[in-house]
mmCIF file of C-alpha atoms in Angstrom:
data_model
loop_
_atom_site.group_PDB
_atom_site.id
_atom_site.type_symbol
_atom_site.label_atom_id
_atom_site.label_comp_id
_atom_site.label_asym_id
_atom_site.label_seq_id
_atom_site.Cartn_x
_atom_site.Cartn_y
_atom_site.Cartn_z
ATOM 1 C CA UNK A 14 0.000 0.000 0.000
ATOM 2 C CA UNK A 15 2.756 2.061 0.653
ATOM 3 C CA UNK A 16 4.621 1.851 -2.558
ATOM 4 C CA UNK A 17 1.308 2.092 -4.447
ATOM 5 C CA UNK A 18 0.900 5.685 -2.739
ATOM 6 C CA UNK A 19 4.385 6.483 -3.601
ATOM 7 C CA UNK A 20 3.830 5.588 -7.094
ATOM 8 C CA UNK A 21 0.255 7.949 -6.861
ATOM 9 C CA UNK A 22 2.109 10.577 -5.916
ATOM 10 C CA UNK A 23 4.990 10.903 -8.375
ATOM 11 C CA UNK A 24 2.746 10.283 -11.391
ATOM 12 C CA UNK A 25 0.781 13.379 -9.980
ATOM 13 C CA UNK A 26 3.636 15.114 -9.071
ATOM 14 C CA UNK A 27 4.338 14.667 -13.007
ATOM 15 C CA UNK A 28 1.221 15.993 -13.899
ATOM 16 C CA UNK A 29 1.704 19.235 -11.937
ATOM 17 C CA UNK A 30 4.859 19.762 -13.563
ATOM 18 C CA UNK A 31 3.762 19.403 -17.252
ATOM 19 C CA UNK A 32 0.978 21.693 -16.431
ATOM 20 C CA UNK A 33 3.104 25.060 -16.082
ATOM 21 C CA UNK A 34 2.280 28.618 -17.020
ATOM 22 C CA UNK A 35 3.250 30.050 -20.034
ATOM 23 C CA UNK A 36 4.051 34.200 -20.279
ATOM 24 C CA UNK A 37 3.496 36.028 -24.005
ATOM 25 C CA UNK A 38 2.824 39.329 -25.172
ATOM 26 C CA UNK A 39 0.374 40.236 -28.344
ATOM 27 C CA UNK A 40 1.532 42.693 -30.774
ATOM 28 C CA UNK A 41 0.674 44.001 -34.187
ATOM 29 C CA UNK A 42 2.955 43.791 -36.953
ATOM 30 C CA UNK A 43 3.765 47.388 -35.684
ATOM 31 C CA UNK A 44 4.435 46.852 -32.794
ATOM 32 C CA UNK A 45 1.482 48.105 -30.965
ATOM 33 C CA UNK A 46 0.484 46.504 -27.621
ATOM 34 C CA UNK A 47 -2.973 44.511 -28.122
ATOM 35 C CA UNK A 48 -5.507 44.720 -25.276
ATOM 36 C CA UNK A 49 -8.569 42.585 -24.642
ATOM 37 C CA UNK A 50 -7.208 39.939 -27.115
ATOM 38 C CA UNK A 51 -8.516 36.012 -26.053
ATOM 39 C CA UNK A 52 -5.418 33.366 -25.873
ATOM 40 C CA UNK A 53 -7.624 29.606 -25.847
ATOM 41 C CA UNK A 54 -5.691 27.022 -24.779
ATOM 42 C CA UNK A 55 -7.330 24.404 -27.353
ATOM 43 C CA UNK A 56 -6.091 21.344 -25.458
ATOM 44 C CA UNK A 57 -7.600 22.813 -22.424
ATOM 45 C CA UNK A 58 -9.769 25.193 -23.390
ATOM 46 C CA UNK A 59 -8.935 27.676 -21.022
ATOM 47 C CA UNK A 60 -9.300 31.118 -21.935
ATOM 48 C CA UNK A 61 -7.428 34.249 -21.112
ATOM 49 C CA UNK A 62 -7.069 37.544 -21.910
ATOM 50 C CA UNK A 63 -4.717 39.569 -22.960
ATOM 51 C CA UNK A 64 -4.237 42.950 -20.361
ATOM 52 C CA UNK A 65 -3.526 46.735 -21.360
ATOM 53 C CA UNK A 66 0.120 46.245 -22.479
ATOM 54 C CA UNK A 67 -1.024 43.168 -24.556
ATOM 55 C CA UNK A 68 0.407 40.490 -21.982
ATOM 56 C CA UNK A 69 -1.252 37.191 -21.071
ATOM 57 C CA UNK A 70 -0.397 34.116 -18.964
ATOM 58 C CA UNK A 71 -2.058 30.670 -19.389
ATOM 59 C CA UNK A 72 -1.380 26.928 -18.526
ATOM 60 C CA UNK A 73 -0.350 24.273 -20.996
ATOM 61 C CA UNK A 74 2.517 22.102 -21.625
ATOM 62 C CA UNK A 75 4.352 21.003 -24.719
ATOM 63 C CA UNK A 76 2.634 20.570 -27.844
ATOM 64 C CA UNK A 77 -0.532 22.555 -26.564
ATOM 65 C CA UNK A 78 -1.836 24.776 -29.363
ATOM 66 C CA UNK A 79 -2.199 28.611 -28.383
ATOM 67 C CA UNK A 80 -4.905 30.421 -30.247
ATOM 68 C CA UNK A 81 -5.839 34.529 -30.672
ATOM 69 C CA UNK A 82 -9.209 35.491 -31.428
ATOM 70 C CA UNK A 83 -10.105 39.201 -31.924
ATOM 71 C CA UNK A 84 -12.752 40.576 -33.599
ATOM 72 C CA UNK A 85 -10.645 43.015 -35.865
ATOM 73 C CA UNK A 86 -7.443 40.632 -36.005
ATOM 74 C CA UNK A 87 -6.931 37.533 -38.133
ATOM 75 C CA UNK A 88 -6.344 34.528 -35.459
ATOM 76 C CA UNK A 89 -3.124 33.197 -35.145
ATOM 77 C CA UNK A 90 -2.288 29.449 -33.933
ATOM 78 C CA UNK A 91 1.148 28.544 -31.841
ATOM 79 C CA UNK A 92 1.769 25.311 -31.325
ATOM 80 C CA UNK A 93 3.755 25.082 -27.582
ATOM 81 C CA UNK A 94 7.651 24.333 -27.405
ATOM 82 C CA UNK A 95 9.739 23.420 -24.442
ATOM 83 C CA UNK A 96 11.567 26.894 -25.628
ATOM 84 C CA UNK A 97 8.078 28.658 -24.881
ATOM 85 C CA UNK A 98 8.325 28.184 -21.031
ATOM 86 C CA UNK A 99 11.453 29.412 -20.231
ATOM 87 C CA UNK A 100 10.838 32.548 -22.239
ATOM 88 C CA UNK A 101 7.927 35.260 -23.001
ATOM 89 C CA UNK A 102 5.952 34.088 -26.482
ATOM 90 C CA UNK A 103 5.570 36.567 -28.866
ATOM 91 C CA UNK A 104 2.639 36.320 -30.838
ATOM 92 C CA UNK A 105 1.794 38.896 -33.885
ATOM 93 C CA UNK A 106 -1.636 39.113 -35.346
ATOM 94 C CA UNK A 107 -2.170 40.952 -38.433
ATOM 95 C CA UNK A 108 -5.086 43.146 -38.728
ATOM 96 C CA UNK A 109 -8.346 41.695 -41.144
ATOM 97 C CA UNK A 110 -8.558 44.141 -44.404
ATOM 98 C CA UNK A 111 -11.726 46.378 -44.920
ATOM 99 C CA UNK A 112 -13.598 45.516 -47.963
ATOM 100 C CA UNK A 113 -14.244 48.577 -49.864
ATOM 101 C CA UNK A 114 -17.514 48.986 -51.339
ATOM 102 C CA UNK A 115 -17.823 48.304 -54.789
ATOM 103 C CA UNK A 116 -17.488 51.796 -56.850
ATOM 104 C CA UNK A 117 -19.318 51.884 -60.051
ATOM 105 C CA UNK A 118 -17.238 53.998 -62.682
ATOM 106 C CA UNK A 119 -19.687 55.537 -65.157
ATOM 107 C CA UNK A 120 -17.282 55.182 -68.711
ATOM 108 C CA UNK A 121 -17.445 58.666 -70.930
ATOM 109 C CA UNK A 122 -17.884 57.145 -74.511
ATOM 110 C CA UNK A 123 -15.131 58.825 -76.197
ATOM 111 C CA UNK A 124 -16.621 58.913 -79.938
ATOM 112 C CA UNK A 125 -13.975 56.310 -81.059
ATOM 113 C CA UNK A 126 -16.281 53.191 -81.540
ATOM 114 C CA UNK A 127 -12.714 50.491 -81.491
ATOM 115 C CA UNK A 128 -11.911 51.961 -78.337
ATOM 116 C CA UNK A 129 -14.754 52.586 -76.426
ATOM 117 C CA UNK A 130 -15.686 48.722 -77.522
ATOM 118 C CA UNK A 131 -12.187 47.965 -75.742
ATOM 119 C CA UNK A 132 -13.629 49.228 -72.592
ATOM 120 C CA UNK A 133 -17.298 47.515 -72.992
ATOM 121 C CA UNK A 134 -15.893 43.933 -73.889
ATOM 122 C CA UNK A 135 -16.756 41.516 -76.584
ATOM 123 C CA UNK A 136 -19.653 40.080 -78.313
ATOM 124 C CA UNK A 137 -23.201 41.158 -77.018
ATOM 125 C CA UNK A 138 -22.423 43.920 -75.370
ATOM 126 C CA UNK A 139 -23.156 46.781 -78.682
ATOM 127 C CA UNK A 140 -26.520 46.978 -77.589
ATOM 128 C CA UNK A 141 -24.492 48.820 -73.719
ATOM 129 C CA UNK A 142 -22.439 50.835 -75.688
ATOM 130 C CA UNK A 143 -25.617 51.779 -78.271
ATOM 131 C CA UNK A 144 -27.094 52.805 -75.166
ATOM 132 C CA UNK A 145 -24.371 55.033 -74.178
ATOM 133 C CA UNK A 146 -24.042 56.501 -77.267
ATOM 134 C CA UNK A 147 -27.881 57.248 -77.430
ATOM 135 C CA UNK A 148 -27.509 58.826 -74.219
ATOM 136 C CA UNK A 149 -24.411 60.911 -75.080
ATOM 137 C CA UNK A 150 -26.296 62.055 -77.894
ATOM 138 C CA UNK A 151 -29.060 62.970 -76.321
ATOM 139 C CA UNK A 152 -26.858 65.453 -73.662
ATOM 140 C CA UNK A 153 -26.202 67.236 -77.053
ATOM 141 C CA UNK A 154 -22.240 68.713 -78.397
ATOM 142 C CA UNK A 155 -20.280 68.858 -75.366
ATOM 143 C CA UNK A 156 -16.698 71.190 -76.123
ATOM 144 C CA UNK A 157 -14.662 68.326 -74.323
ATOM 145 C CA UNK A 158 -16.018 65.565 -76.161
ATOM 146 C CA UNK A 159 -13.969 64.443 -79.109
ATOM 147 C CA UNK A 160 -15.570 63.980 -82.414
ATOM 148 C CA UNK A 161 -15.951 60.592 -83.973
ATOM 149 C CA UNK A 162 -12.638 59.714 -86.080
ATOM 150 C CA UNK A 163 -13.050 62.181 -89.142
ATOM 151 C CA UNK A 164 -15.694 64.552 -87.706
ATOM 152 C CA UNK A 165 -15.745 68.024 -89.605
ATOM 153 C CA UNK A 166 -16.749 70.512 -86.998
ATOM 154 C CA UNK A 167 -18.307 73.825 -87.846
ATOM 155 C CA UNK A 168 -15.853 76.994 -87.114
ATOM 156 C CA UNK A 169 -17.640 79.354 -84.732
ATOM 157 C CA UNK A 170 -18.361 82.503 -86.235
ATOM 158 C CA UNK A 171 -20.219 84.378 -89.202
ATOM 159 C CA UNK A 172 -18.130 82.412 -91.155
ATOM 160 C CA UNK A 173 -17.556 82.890 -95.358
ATOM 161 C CA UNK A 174 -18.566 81.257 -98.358
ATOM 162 C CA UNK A 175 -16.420 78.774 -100.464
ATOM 163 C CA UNK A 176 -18.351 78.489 -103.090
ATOM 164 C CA UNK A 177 -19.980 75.152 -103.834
ATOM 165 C CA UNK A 178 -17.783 71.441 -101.957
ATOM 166 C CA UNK A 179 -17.599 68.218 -104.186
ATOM 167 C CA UNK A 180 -18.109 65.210 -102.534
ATOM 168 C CA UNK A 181 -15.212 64.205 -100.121
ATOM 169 C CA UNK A 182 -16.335 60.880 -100.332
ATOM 170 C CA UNK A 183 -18.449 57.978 -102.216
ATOM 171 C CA UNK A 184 -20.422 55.110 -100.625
ATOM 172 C CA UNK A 185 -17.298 53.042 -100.826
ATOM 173 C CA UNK A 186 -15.816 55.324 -98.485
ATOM 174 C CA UNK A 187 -18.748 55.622 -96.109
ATOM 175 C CA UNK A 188 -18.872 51.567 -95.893
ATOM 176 C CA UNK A 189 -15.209 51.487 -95.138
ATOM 177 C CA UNK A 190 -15.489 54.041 -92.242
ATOM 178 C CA UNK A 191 -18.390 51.923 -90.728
ATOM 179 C CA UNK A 192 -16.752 48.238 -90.861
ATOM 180 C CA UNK A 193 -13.514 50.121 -89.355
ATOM 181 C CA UNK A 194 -15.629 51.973 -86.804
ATOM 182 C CA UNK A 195 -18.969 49.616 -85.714
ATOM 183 C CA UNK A 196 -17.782 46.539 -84.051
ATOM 184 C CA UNK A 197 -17.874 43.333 -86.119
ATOM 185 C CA UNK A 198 -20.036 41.910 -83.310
ATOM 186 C CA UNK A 199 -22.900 43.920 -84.372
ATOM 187 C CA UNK A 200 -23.033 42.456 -87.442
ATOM 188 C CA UNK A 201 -22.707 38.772 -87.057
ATOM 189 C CA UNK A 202 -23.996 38.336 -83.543
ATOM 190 C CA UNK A 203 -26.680 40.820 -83.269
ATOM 191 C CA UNK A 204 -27.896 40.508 -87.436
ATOM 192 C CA UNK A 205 -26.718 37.488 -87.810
ATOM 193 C CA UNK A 206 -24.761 37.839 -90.635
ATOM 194 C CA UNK A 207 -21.615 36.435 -92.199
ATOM 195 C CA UNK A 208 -18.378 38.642 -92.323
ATOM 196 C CA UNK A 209 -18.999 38.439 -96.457
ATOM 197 C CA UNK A 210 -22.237 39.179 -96.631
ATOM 198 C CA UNK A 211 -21.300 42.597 -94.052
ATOM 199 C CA UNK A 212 -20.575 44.626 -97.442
ATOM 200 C CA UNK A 213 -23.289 43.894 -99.374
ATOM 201 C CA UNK A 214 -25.946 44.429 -96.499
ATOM 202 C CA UNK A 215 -24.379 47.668 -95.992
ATOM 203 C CA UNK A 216 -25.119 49.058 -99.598
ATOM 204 C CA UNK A 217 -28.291 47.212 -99.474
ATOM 205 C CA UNK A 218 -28.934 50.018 -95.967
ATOM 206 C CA UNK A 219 -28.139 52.363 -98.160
ATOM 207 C CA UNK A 220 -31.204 52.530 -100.639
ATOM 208 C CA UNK A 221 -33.233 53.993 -97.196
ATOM 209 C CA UNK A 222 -30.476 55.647 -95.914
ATOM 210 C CA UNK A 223 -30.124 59.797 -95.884
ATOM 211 C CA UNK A 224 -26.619 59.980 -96.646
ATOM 212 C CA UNK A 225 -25.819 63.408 -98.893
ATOM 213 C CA UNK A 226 -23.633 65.213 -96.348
ATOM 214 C CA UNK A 227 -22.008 62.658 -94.999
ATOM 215 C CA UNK A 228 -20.441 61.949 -98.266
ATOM 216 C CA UNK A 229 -20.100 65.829 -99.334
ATOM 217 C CA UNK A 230 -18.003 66.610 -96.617
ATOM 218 C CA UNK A 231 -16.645 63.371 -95.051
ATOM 219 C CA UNK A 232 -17.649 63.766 -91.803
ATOM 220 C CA UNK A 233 -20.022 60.992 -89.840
ATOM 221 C CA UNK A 234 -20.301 61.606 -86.147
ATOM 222 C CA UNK A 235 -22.254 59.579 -83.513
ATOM 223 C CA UNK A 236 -25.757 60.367 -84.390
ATOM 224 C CA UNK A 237 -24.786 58.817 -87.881
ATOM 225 C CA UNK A 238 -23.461 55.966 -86.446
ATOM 226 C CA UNK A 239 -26.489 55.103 -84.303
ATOM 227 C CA UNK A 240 -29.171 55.942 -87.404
ATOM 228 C CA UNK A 241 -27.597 53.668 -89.599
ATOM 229 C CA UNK A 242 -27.603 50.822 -86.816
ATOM 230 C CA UNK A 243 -31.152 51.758 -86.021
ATOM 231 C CA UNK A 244 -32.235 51.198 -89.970
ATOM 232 C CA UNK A 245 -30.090 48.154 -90.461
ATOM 233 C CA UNK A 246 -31.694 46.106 -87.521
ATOM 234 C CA UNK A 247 -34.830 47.513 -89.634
ATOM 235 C CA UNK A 248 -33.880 46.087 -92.948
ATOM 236 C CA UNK A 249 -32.468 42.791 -91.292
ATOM 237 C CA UNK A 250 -35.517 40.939 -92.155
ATOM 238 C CA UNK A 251 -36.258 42.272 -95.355
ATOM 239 C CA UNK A 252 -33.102 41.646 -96.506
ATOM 240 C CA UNK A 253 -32.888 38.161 -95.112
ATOM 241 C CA UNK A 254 -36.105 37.243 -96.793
ATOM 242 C CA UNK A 255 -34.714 38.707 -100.314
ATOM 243 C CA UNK A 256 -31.803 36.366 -100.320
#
């Protein structure tokens, strides 16, 4: 009996021992003292917290795992090493981002069709930018706008005469400006048609299409732009059904 309470008494004795305290300090990556900050003993689950100059004191032994929790901190896990006991543990918890709310940009359409395109993405989104454009248009000339790619602009002024202009262009050069400026998208995703037949359904617009000045002085803007897609998802159909 006696050697069995011997025996009792050193295996608690060993118990005591391999529960001792362990001393740390919470910082920021700064260096800023952390109050109020919860150490959990997981093993244990003993709690503490962390006082005004961000120290802290808890039981565990080796190979207990140490873990923060703040509300405005990520949590940080330490896993206990003989080391840890026989000096203060430094633990650093970095502090959880804000998430910004989402800013929506409103885009300025520029009047260059390629580019502005470049901002809107790829296939199905003309209709947006048609939308933007409609709207642009509808704010009337603007002085810091830039004209579409070719634009004549009207001097201010009483201005003079210069006697009667010849065309600056045919309808050869008119279609070339629109392939190079309206988006290929338009054409074979919204009509539906094949990058041949984009040329001839563009002269076959034309029979219903007011084009005089455009081709007497060269100069298309945005309103141009958007009339002739307006009139060619008219004649879509009728033009399909000719074929």
């Amino acid at each position: 009996m006696k050697h069995l309470l011997i025996l009792i008494f050193c295996f608690f004795g060993k118990i005591v021992s391999a529960q001792e305290f362990v001393l740390g300090k919470v910082t920021t990556e700064e260096h800023i003292d952390l109050q109020g900050v919860v150490v959990i003993n997981l093993n244990t689950d003993e709690k503490v917290q962390t006082d005004r100059d961000g120290n802290f004191m808890i039981r565990g032994k080796v190979k207990d795992e140490l873990r923060t929790s703040s509300p405005r901190y990520e949590r940080v896990a330490v896993t206990l090493s003989a080391e840890d006991f026989s000096k203060p543990l430094h633990i650093i918890v970095k502090r959880i981002p804000y998430e910004i709310e989402e800013v929506e940009i409103k885009y300025r359409v520029t009047g260059d069709l390629k580019k502005d395109m470049q901002h809107f993405g790829e296939a199905r989104k003309v209709k947006i930018l048609k939308t933007e454009i409609a709207k642009d248009i509808a704010l009337g000339p603007r002085l810091n706008i830039p004209r579409a790619h070719g634009e004549f602009v009207q001097p201010v002024g009483p201005g003079f005469s210069i006697g009667k202009v010849k065309n600056q262009w045919d309808d050869v050069d008119f279609m070339n400006f629109l392939i190079r400026e309206i988006p290929d998208d338009f054409f074979t995703e919204d009509l539906k048609l094949t990058k041949p037949e984009i040329s001839f359904f563009i002269f076959y617009v034309f029979k219903d299409y007011e084009r005089k000045n455009i081709l007497k002085y060269g100069n298309p803007g945005y309103s141009d732009i958007m009339r002739f897609m307006q009139v060619s998802e008219r004649k879509i159909v009728d033009y399909k059904s000719n074929k």
